[in-house]
Coordinates of C-alpha atoms and ligand atoms in Angstrom, one line a residue:
Chain A
M88 CA -7.9 -38.2 -27.4
S89 CA -10.3 -37.2 -24.3
E90 CA -10.9 -32.8 -24.1
Y91 CA -8.1 -30.7 -23.5
A92 CA -9.1 -27.8 -21.5
K93 CA -5.4 -26.0 -20.9
P94 CA -4.3 -23.7 -23.3
L95 CA -2.7 -24.6 -26.4
P96 CA 0.2 -22.7 -27.9
D97 CA -0.7 -21.3 -31.4
I98 CA 1.2 -22.1 -34.3
T99 CA 2.2 -19.8 -36.4
E100 CA 5.0 -19.7 -39.3
S101 CA 6.7 -18.1 -37.0
T102 CA 6.9 -21.1 -34.4
K103 CA 5.8 -24.1 -37.4
P104 CA 9.3 -25.6 -37.1
F105 CA 9.2 -25.8 -32.8
W106 CA 6.1 -27.8 -33.2
E107 CA 6.4 -29.9 -35.6
G108 CA 9.2 -31.6 -34.2
C109 CA 8.0 -31.9 -31.0
K110 CA 4.9 -34.3 -33.0
A111 CA 8.3 -35.8 -34.3
G112 CA 9.7 -35.8 -31.5
K113 CA 12.3 -34.0 -31.3
L114 CA 13.7 -30.7 -29.3
L115 CA 14.2 -28.6 -32.7
L116 CA 15.8 -25.0 -31.3
P117 CA 16.8 -21.9 -33.1
K118 CA 19.6 -21.1 -34.2
C119 CA 20.8 -17.7 -36.4
R120 CA 22.7 -19.1 -39.0
S121 CA 24.3 -14.9 -39.0
C122 CA 25.7 -14.2 -35.9
G123 CA 25.6 -17.9 -34.3
Q124 CA 23.5 -17.7 -31.5
M125 CA 20.6 -20.4 -30.5
F126 CA 18.4 -18.6 -28.8
F127 CA 14.5 -19.0 -26.9
F128 CA 11.6 -17.6 -27.3
P129 CA 11.4 -20.0 -32.0
N130 CA 10.5 -17.6 -33.9
H131 CA 12.0 -16.0 -37.9
F132 CA 14.2 -14.0 -36.5
C133 CA 17.0 -14.0 -34.3
P134 CA 16.1 -11.2 -31.3
E135 CA 20.6 -10.6 -31.5
C136 CA 21.1 -9.3 -34.4
L137 CA 18.2 -9.7 -36.3
S138 CA 18.7 -11.4 -38.9
E139 CA 16.3 -14.1 -40.3
D140 CA 18.7 -16.7 -41.4
V141 CA 17.3 -18.8 -38.8
D142 CA 18.2 -22.9 -38.7
W143 CA 16.5 -25.6 -36.2
I144 CA 19.3 -27.9 -35.0
D145 CA 18.0 -31.1 -33.4
S146 CA 18.8 -30.7 -29.9
S147 CA 20.0 -33.5 -27.3
G148 CA 16.8 -32.7 -25.2
K149 CA 18.7 -32.9 -22.1
G150 CA 19.4 -30.4 -19.5
V151 CA 19.3 -29.0 -15.4
V152 CA 17.0 -27.8 -13.5
H153 CA 17.9 -24.0 -13.5
T154 CA 15.3 -23.0 -11.0
F155 CA 12.0 -23.8 -10.7
T156 CA 8.4 -23.3 -8.3
I157 CA 5.7 -26.0 -7.3
I158 CA 2.8 -24.4 -7.5
S159 CA -0.1 -24.9 -5.4
R160 CA -3.2 -22.2 -6.9
P161 CA -3.4 -22.6 -10.3
P162 CA -4.0 -20.0 -12.9
S163 CA -7.5 -22.3 -13.8
D164 CA -9.6 -24.6 -13.3
A165 CA -8.0 -26.3 -16.1
F166 CA -5.2 -26.9 -13.6
A167 CA -7.2 -28.2 -10.5
A168 CA -6.4 -31.7 -11.4
D169 CA -2.6 -31.4 -11.5
V170 CA -1.3 -29.0 -7.9
P171 CA 1.0 -29.2 -6.8
Y172 CA 3.0 -29.3 -9.6
V173 CA 6.4 -28.0 -11.3
V174 CA 6.9 -25.1 -13.4
A175 CA 10.6 -25.0 -13.8
V176 CA 13.2 -23.2 -15.8
I177 CA 15.4 -25.7 -18.2
D178 CA 19.3 -24.7 -18.9
L179 CA 19.1 -26.8 -22.1
E180 CA 22.7 -28.2 -22.9
E181 CA 23.0 -26.0 -26.4
G182 CA 22.4 -23.2 -24.4
P183 CA 19.0 -21.4 -24.7
R184 CA 17.1 -21.7 -21.2
M185 CA 13.4 -22.7 -21.6
L186 CA 10.1 -22.9 -19.5
S187 CA 8.3 -26.7 -19.0
N188 CA 7.7 -28.9 -15.9
V189 CA 9.6 -31.4 -14.5
I190 CA 7.1 -34.4 -14.9
G191 CA 7.7 -38.4 -13.8
I192 CA 9.1 -37.1 -10.0
P193 CA 7.5 -35.8 -6.6
P194 CA 7.7 -32.2 -7.1
E195 CA 9.4 -32.0 -3.4
H196 CA 12.2 -34.1 -5.2
V197 CA 12.4 -31.5 -7.8
R198 CA 16.1 -29.5 -7.3
V199 CA 18.0 -26.8 -8.8
G200 CA 20.8 -27.9 -11.0
M201 CA 19.3 -31.8 -11.2
P202 CA 19.8 -33.4 -15.2
V203 CA 16.9 -33.7 -17.1
E204 CA 15.6 -34.9 -20.7
V205 CA 12.8 -34.4 -22.6
V206 CA 9.5 -36.1 -23.0
F207 CA 7.1 -35.4 -25.7
E208 CA 3.8 -35.1 -24.2
R209 CA 0.8 -35.4 -27.2
V210 CA -2.4 -33.4 -26.1
S211 CA -4.1 -32.4 -29.0
E212 CA -3.5 -33.5 -33.0
E213 CA -1.6 -30.5 -33.7
I214 CA 0.0 -29.7 -30.7
T215 CA 2.7 -32.0 -28.2
L216 CA 4.4 -30.3 -25.6
P217 CA 7.7 -30.7 -24.4
K218 CA 8.3 -31.7 -21.2
F219 CA 11.0 -32.9 -18.6
R220 CA 11.9 -35.9 -16.4
P221 CA 14.7 -36.4 -14.3
F222 CA 17.8 -37.9 -16.5
D223 CA 20.0 -40.1 -14.5
R224 CA 24.1 -39.1 -16.2
V225 CA 25.8 -42.6 -16.5
Chain B
M38 CA 23.1 11.2 -17.2
R39 CA 22.9 14.7 -15.6
R40 CA 20.3 16.4 -12.3
W41 CA 17.7 18.9 -14.3
R42 CA 19.2 22.4 -14.3
K43 CA 15.3 22.8 -12.5
R44 CA 15.5 22.0 -9.1
I45 CA 13.1 19.7 -9.0
A46 CA 10.3 18.3 -6.4
I47 CA 7.1 16.7 -5.0
V48 CA 4.6 19.0 -4.2
G49 CA 1.9 17.1 -3.3
I50 CA -0.1 14.0 -2.9
G51 CA -3.1 12.7 -2.1
E52 CA -4.8 9.6 -1.5
S53 CA -7.9 7.7 -2.2
D54 CA -10.0 5.5 -0.3
L55 CA -7.9 2.1 -0.1
G56 CA -8.4 -1.6 0.4
T57 CA -12.2 -2.1 0.2
V58 CA -14.1 0.9 -2.1
P59 CA -17.5 -0.9 -3.4
G60 CA -19.0 1.2 -6.4
K61 CA -16.2 3.7 -7.0
D62 CA -14.1 2.7 -10.5
S63 CA -10.6 3.7 -11.7
Y64 CA -11.2 7.6 -12.5
E65 CA -13.6 8.4 -9.7
L66 CA -10.9 7.0 -7.1
S67 CA -8.1 9.3 -9.3
R68 CA -10.4 12.4 -8.6
Q69 CA -10.7 11.0 -5.1
A70 CA -6.8 11.5 -4.9
L71 CA -6.8 13.9 -6.9
I72 CA -8.6 16.5 -4.6
R73 CA -6.8 15.6 -1.6
A74 CA -3.3 16.1 -3.1
L75 CA -4.6 20.4 -5.4
D76 CA -5.5 20.2 -1.3
D77 CA -2.5 18.8 0.1
C78 CA -0.5 21.7 -1.7
G79 CA -2.1 24.5 -2.3
V80 CA -2.5 23.8 -6.1
R81 CA -5.3 24.8 -8.1
K82 CA -6.7 22.2 -10.7
S83 CA -6.7 24.6 -13.3
E84 CA -3.1 25.0 -12.9
V85 CA -2.2 22.1 -13.4
D86 CA -0.8 21.6 -17.4
G87 CA 0.5 18.1 -17.3
V88 CA -0.1 14.7 -16.7
M89 CA 0.9 11.4 -16.4
T90 CA -1.4 8.4 -15.8
S91 CA -0.5 4.7 -15.6
G92 CA -3.9 3.5 -17.4
A93 CA -6.3 1.0 -15.7
F94 CA -7.7 -2.4 -17.0
S95 CA -10.5 -2.6 -15.1
V96 CA -11.9 0.7 -17.0
L97 CA -9.1 -0.3 -19.9
Y98 CA -9.9 2.2 -22.9
P99 CA -7.4 2.8 -25.1
M100 CA -7.0 6.3 -24.5
H101 CA -6.6 6.9 -21.0
S102 CA -5.2 10.1 -19.5
L103 CA -7.7 11.8 -22.4
L104 CA -10.5 10.3 -20.8
F105 CA -9.5 11.3 -17.3
C106 CA -8.4 14.6 -18.6
E107 CA -12.4 15.3 -19.4
Y108 CA -13.6 12.9 -16.2
V109 CA -12.2 15.6 -13.8
G110 CA -11.9 18.8 -17.2
L111 CA -8.6 19.7 -16.9
R112 CA -6.5 20.6 -20.2
P113 CA -3.3 20.4 -20.1
R114 CA -0.5 21.1 -22.2
Y115 CA 1.7 17.6 -22.2
T116 CA -0.4 14.8 -21.6
S117 CA 1.0 10.5 -21.9
V118 CA -0.2 7.0 -20.2
M119 CA 2.6 4.9 -19.3
Q120 CA 2.1 1.3 -18.1
I121 CA 5.4 -0.8 -17.0
G122 CA 3.7 -2.4 -14.0
G123 CA 5.4 -1.9 -10.8
A124 CA 7.3 0.3 -12.2
T125 CA 4.7 2.5 -13.6
H126 CA 4.9 5.5 -11.7
I127 CA 8.6 6.3 -11.0
L128 CA 9.6 6.3 -14.4
N129 CA 5.7 9.4 -14.7
V130 CA 7.5 10.6 -12.2
L131 CA 10.7 11.6 -14.0
T132 CA 8.3 12.6 -17.3
A133 CA 6.7 14.2 -15.0
A134 CA 10.5 16.0 -14.3
N135 CA 11.8 15.9 -17.5
A136 CA 9.1 17.6 -18.9
I137 CA 9.0 20.5 -16.7
E138 CA 12.4 21.2 -17.4
A139 CA 12.1 21.0 -21.2
G140 CA 9.4 23.8 -20.8
M141 CA 6.8 21.7 -21.4
C142 CA 4.6 22.1 -18.8
E143 CA 5.2 23.5 -15.1
I144 CA 2.8 21.4 -12.8
A145 CA 2.3 18.0 -13.4
L146 CA 0.0 15.2 -12.0
I147 CA 0.9 11.8 -11.9
T148 CA -2.2 10.0 -11.0
S149 CA -3.3 6.1 -11.2
A150 CA -5.6 4.2 -9.5
E151 CA -7.9 0.6 -10.0
S152 CA -10.9 -1.2 -8.6
L153 CA -8.8 -4.3 -8.4
R154 CA -11.3 -5.5 -5.6
S155 CA -14.2 -4.7 -6.5
F156 CA -13.9 -4.5 -10.2
A157 CA -15.9 -1.6 -10.0
G158 CA -16.8 -0.4 -14.0
F159 CA -15.5 -3.7 -15.0
E160 CA -18.5 -5.1 -16.0
R161 CA -19.0 -2.5 -18.2
L162 CA -16.1 -3.5 -19.3
I163 CA -17.1 -7.1 -20.0
R164 CA -20.0 -6.0 -21.5
L165 CA -18.4 -3.8 -24.9
F166 CA -15.1 -6.4 -25.4
G167 CA -17.0 -9.6 -24.7
N168 CA -14.6 -11.1 -21.7
A169 CA -16.1 -14.0 -20.7
S170 CA -14.3 -14.7 -17.8
G171 CA -15.0 -11.4 -15.5
D172 CA -12.6 -12.0 -13.8
M173 CA -10.0 -9.1 -13.7
T174 CA -7.2 -10.8 -11.0
A175 CA -7.5 -13.0 -14.7
V176 CA -6.4 -10.0 -16.0
Y177 CA -4.1 -9.1 -14.5
S178 CA -2.5 -12.3 -13.9
A179 CA -2.1 -13.0 -17.0
I180 CA 0.9 -12.3 -17.5
G181 CA 3.1 -14.9 -19.5
H182 CA 4.4 -16.0 -22.2
P183 CA 1.6 -17.5 -24.0
D184 CA 3.2 -19.8 -25.9
F185 CA 5.6 -20.9 -24.2
E186 CA 4.5 -20.3 -21.2
V187 CA 0.9 -20.3 -20.2
P188 CA 0.3 -24.2 -21.5
F189 CA 2.6 -25.3 -18.4
G190 CA 0.6 -23.5 -15.9
T191 CA 2.7 -20.7 -15.5
T192 CA 0.9 -18.0 -12.6
L193 CA 2.5 -15.1 -12.1
I194 CA 3.8 -15.6 -8.4
G195 CA 4.8 -18.9 -9.5
Q196 CA 7.5 -17.0 -11.4
Y197 CA 8.2 -15.1 -8.7
A198 CA 9.0 -17.8 -7.0
L199 CA 10.9 -18.5 -9.9
Y200 CA 13.7 -16.5 -8.6
A201 CA 13.1 -16.9 -5.1
N202 CA 14.0 -20.6 -5.4
R203 CA 17.1 -19.8 -7.5
H204 CA 18.8 -17.7 -4.7
M205 CA 17.6 -19.7 -2.4
A206 CA 19.6 -22.8 -3.5
E207 CA 22.6 -20.2 -5.0
F208 CA 23.4 -18.5 -1.4
G209 CA 21.5 -20.4 0.9
T210 CA 18.9 -18.5 1.4
T211 CA 16.5 -19.5 3.7
H212 CA 12.4 -19.3 3.1
E213 CA 12.4 -18.6 7.0
Q214 CA 14.5 -15.5 6.0
L215 CA 12.3 -14.7 3.4
A216 CA 9.0 -15.1 5.6
Q217 CA 11.1 -12.2 7.9
V218 CA 10.1 -9.7 5.1
A219 CA 6.5 -10.4 5.3
V220 CA 6.7 -10.2 8.9
S221 CA 8.3 -7.1 8.8
I222 CA 6.4 -5.2 6.1
R223 CA 3.0 -6.4 8.6
K224 CA 4.8 -4.8 11.1
H225 CA 5.2 -1.3 10.1
A226 CA 1.5 -1.8 7.8
S227 CA 0.1 -2.7 12.1
M228 CA 0.9 0.9 12.7
H229 CA -0.6 2.1 9.2
P230 CA -4.3 3.2 10.0
Q231 CA -5.2 2.6 6.3
A232 CA -3.1 -0.3 6.0
Q233 CA -5.4 -3.5 4.2
K234 CA -3.9 -5.7 6.5
R235 CA -3.0 -4.7 10.4
Q236 CA -3.0 -7.7 11.8
E237 CA 0.6 -9.0 13.2
I238 CA 2.3 -12.3 11.9
S239 CA 4.8 -14.3 13.1
V240 CA 7.7 -16.4 10.8
E241 CA 5.8 -19.1 11.6
D242 CA 1.8 -17.9 11.1
V243 CA 4.5 -16.8 7.3
M244 CA 5.9 -20.8 7.0
N245 CA 2.8 -22.7 7.5
A246 CA 0.0 -20.4 5.6
K247 CA -2.0 -21.9 2.5
P248 CA 1.3 -22.5 0.0
I249 CA 1.0 -20.6 -3.2
A250 CA 3.6 -21.5 -5.7
S251 CA 6.8 -22.7 -3.0
P252 CA 8.8 -21.5 -1.7
F253 CA 5.5 -18.3 -1.2
T254 CA 3.0 -18.8 0.7
K255 CA 0.0 -16.4 0.9
D256 CA 1.7 -14.1 3.1
E257 CA 4.2 -13.6 1.0
C258 CA 1.4 -12.9 -1.8
S259 CA 0.4 -9.5 -2.5
L260 CA -3.5 -8.0 -2.0
I261 CA -6.0 -7.8 -3.6
S262 CA -6.7 -3.7 -3.2
D263 CA -8.9 -0.8 -4.8
G264 CA -7.4 2.0 -4.7
G265 CA -5.0 5.3 -6.0
A266 CA -3.4 7.6 -5.4
A267 CA -2.2 11.7 -7.0
I268 CA 1.4 12.9 -7.1
I269 CA 2.0 17.0 -7.6
V270 CA 5.4 18.1 -9.5
T271 CA 7.2 21.4 -10.5
T272 CA 9.6 23.6 -9.9
F273 CA 11.0 25.2 -6.3
E274 CA 10.3 28.4 -8.3
R275 CA 6.5 27.0 -8.2
A276 CA 6.5 25.8 -4.9
R277 CA 7.1 28.8 -3.1
D278 CA 4.0 29.9 -1.9
L279 CA 3.1 26.2 -2.1
K280 CA 1.0 24.8 1.3
K281 CA 4.4 21.9 2.1
K282 CA 7.7 22.4 2.0
P283 CA 9.1 20.6 -1.0
V284 CA 10.9 16.8 -1.4
E285 CA 13.2 17.5 -3.8
I286 CA 14.1 14.4 -6.9
L287 CA 17.2 14.0 -6.1
G288 CA 17.9 11.5 -9.2
G289 CA 16.4 8.3 -11.3
G290 CA 17.3 5.7 -13.1
A291 CA 15.1 3.0 -15.2
K292 CA 16.9 -0.5 -16.5
T293 CA 14.5 -2.6 -18.3
T294 CA 16.0 -6.5 -19.7
Q295 CA 13.1 -8.8 -21.1
E296 CA 9.4 -9.0 -20.1
H297 CA 8.8 -12.9 -19.5
A298 CA 10.9 -14.8 -17.0
T299 CA 12.1 -17.3 -19.2
L300 CA 14.0 -14.9 -21.2
S301 CA 15.8 -13.6 -17.7
K302 CA 19.3 -13.8 -18.0
S303 CA 19.6 -14.0 -14.1
F304 CA 17.6 -15.1 -11.5
T305 CA 19.6 -13.7 -8.4
T306 CA 19.9 -10.3 -10.2
S307 CA 17.4 -7.3 -11.3
P308 CA 17.8 -4.4 -13.2
A309 CA 17.6 -3.0 -9.8
V310 CA 21.9 -2.6 -9.8
S311 CA 21.5 -0.7 -13.4
A312 CA 18.3 1.2 -12.4
G313 CA 20.0 2.0 -9.2
N314 CA 23.4 2.3 -10.5
D315 CA 22.4 5.5 -12.5
C316 CA 19.7 7.1 -10.3
F317 CA 22.6 7.3 -7.2
A318 CA 25.1 8.8 -10.1
M319 CA 22.2 11.9 -11.0
A320 CA 21.8 12.5 -7.4
G321 CA 25.5 11.8 -6.4
L322 CA 25.0 9.7 -3.5
T323 CA 25.5 6.5 -2.4
P324 CA 23.7 3.2 -0.5
A325 CA 25.3 5.0 2.5
D326 CA 23.5 7.9 1.7
V327 CA 20.1 6.1 2.8
D328 CA 17.9 6.8 5.6
F329 CA 14.8 4.7 4.0
A330 CA 14.2 2.8 1.0
E331 CA 10.7 2.2 -0.2
L332 CA 11.7 -0.6 -1.8
Y333 CA 8.8 -2.6 -3.9
D334 CA 7.1 -5.7 -2.7
C335 CA 5.1 -7.9 -4.9
F336 CA 6.3 -11.1 -3.3
S337 CA 9.0 -11.3 -0.5
I338 CA 11.7 -12.4 -2.3
T339 CA 11.5 -9.1 -4.6
P340 CA 13.1 -6.8 -1.6
L341 CA 15.5 -9.0 -0.7
I342 CA 17.0 -8.8 -4.4
S343 CA 16.3 -5.3 -4.2
L344 CA 18.6 -4.7 -1.1
E345 CA 21.2 -6.7 -3.1
D346 CA 21.0 -5.3 -6.3
F347 CA 20.9 -1.2 -5.0
G348 CA 24.0 -2.1 -3.4
F349 CA 22.4 -1.9 0.2
C350 CA 24.6 -5.6 0.9
K351 CA 26.8 -7.6 -1.1
K352 CA 25.3 -9.8 -3.3
G353 CA 24.0 -12.6 -1.4
E354 CA 23.7 -11.8 1.7
G355 CA 20.6 -10.6 1.2
G356 CA 19.2 -12.9 4.0
A357 CA 20.9 -11.8 6.1
F358 CA 20.0 -8.6 6.0
V359 CA 16.9 -9.3 6.9
E360 CA 17.0 -11.8 8.9
S361 CA 15.3 -10.8 12.5
G362 CA 14.1 -8.5 11.0
K363 CA 16.0 -5.4 13.3
R364 CA 18.0 -3.9 10.4
I365 CA 14.9 -3.4 8.8
E366 CA 12.0 -2.4 10.5
I367 CA 11.7 1.4 11.6
G368 CA 14.5 2.1 14.1
G369 CA 17.0 0.0 12.2
E370 CA 19.7 1.0 9.6
L371 CA 17.7 1.0 6.7
P372 CA 13.7 0.3 7.7
I373 CA 11.9 -0.9 4.0
V374 CA 8.1 -0.3 2.7
T375 CA 7.5 1.7 6.1
H376 CA 3.6 1.8 5.2
G377 CA 3.5 -1.8 4.7
G378 CA 3.5 -2.0 1.0
C379 CA 1.8 -4.3 -1.6
L380 CA 1.9 -7.3 1.3
S381 CA 0.3 -5.3 3.7
H382 CA -0.7 -1.9 3.0
C383 CA -2.7 -1.8 -0.7
H384 CA -2.5 -3.4 -3.9
P385 CA -4.7 -2.4 -5.9
G386 CA -2.4 -3.9 -9.1
L387 CA -0.8 -1.2 -11.8
P388 CA -1.8 1.6 -9.1
S389 CA 0.2 -0.4 -6.3
G390 CA 4.2 1.2 -6.3
I391 CA 2.8 4.8 -6.5
F392 CA 1.5 4.4 -3.0
H393 CA 5.8 3.7 -2.2
I394 CA 6.2 6.9 -3.4
T395 CA 3.8 8.9 -1.6
E396 CA 4.7 6.7 1.8
A397 CA 8.4 8.5 1.4
V398 CA 7.3 12.1 0.8
K399 CA 5.0 11.9 4.1
Q400 CA 8.2 10.4 5.7
L401 CA 10.2 13.2 4.4
R402 CA 8.0 15.4 6.0
C403 CA 8.0 13.7 9.0
E404 CA 3.4 13.2 8.5
V405 CA 3.5 9.4 9.6
E406 CA 2.2 8.2 13.0
P407 CA 4.9 8.6 15.8
A408 CA 5.2 5.0 16.0
R409 CA 6.2 4.6 12.1
Q410 CA 8.0 7.5 12.1
V411 CA 11.8 6.8 9.8
K412 CA 13.9 9.1 13.5
D413 CA 14.7 12.7 10.8
P414 CA 14.8 11.3 7.6
K415 CA 16.9 13.4 5.2
V416 CA 16.7 11.1 2.1
G417 CA 14.7 7.9 0.5
L418 CA 15.0 5.6 -2.4
V419 CA 11.9 3.9 -3.7
S420 CA 11.9 1.5 -6.3
G421 CA 9.1 0.0 -8.7
V422 CA 9.5 -3.4 -10.2
G423 CA 7.8 -4.2 -13.5
G424 CA 6.7 -7.1 -14.9
I425 CA 8.6 -10.6 -13.3
F426 CA 11.8 -8.3 -12.5
S427 CA 11.3 -7.2 -16.1
S428 CA 11.5 -3.3 -16.0
V429 CA 13.2 -1.1 -12.3
T430 CA 13.0 2.5 -12.2
A431 CA 14.5 3.9 -8.9
L432 CA 14.2 7.9 -7.8
L433 CA 15.9 9.4 -4.8
L434 CA 14.1 12.0 -3.0
A435 CA 14.9 14.2 -0.3
K436 CA 14.2 16.4 2.5
V437 CA 15.0 20.6 1.5
Ligands
LIG762 ZN1 22.0 -13.1 -35.0

């Protein structure tokens, strides 16, 4: 694998199940056993009721674009070759919202409300990033 | 919330040199602003017994207000550092009022300054802390969750753009309407001798400017500046023998909902709803009583959503409200950002919101250039926004 220059997330005890899931091709979302709430960002406790009884749900990986932007000025040189690219907030079917990229489509074709599904991009030995591509509901 | 039993006012303001000010670090810019604020009201430095600062990334120091007090020889009873981005300074004014009400100090200084353009003092910081990038704007734009936002190439500007695009999709707000916000604010800056950008622009200019994060182009994004300001707050009683008429603090409000954009419950409504409700309730006023609004304007979408959330128009009607610029410019029903704001006047990062307060005071004292003076203003609203519409503060100020 060629050198990946972009910032990578840190894997902590709290987020390990999420990143392990991505590596295995699953979008695992944390769910609080105590109050039933699904939440994001992944963590070892529920931010609503503070319970540490957290379950991991294998999600459908499907959602819709809640909102997005096309980045033309990158945050650093590491992203320079990618512009213009899409940063989007995805409403996942199970409820939580997550931020990611919408790929596999010209940026100017991305729309609010567009159905998308997760795809996994392996960027290092440890890290696989969940990204999204358009998904046609049949 | 109730108003303070003591009547509390802003009595003095001072701004440092603004724009590009090489060689003056945050502490030096604040010292300059302090001297001007003391001179503005006639308070002696030795009388200042409360000091609220904002910290400064350019001279990162764990005890910012202590170092500033040492630098200028202040020995306050009450001091604190507040850091909630552009929402900081209003909350510092409210902290000052609370401390004065509680008897913990009598004359409070609020100050904030940053060398965001010239990075004065920042080299020393790099040496001390080994930050290799050497780019302070990188420190500011590093806002974003390190694990769940940054790896996807988010930017601070892009995070506000998420709000703009959702507002456009949900309410039919157009990019032209957003551009008009930048055009009207620039028009005000064109009449302000200290504004960093004074060349008037058109909606077409904005639309055709360099794209940054859609829909925003360059003209819809904050400037990068050096500068700072100082504000002196005290009781009406103490204000009696000072140089200028006091500007009364009628009410304040604050609300925080999250830090990172991903966790925002709404991308069309901000914490300004709650901050505004509290602020108006405390003042016993309604939006109809407000003559002008110094709305925080880090990006073109920010004042537009703020107009809706503070109740100056209905949700979704912000686009129509700003269209043509007539209603939001000097002479209109609600002039906004009369100094040119973060977009055209001065944006040194953390201190940026402090100029919205100093401008409101100047407007209420009728001290600005005739061309941009709001006619006979009695009440002005000031807002501050920190993070990604994460935290909003509001202040209602009145001529006495
Ligand atoms: Zn819970």
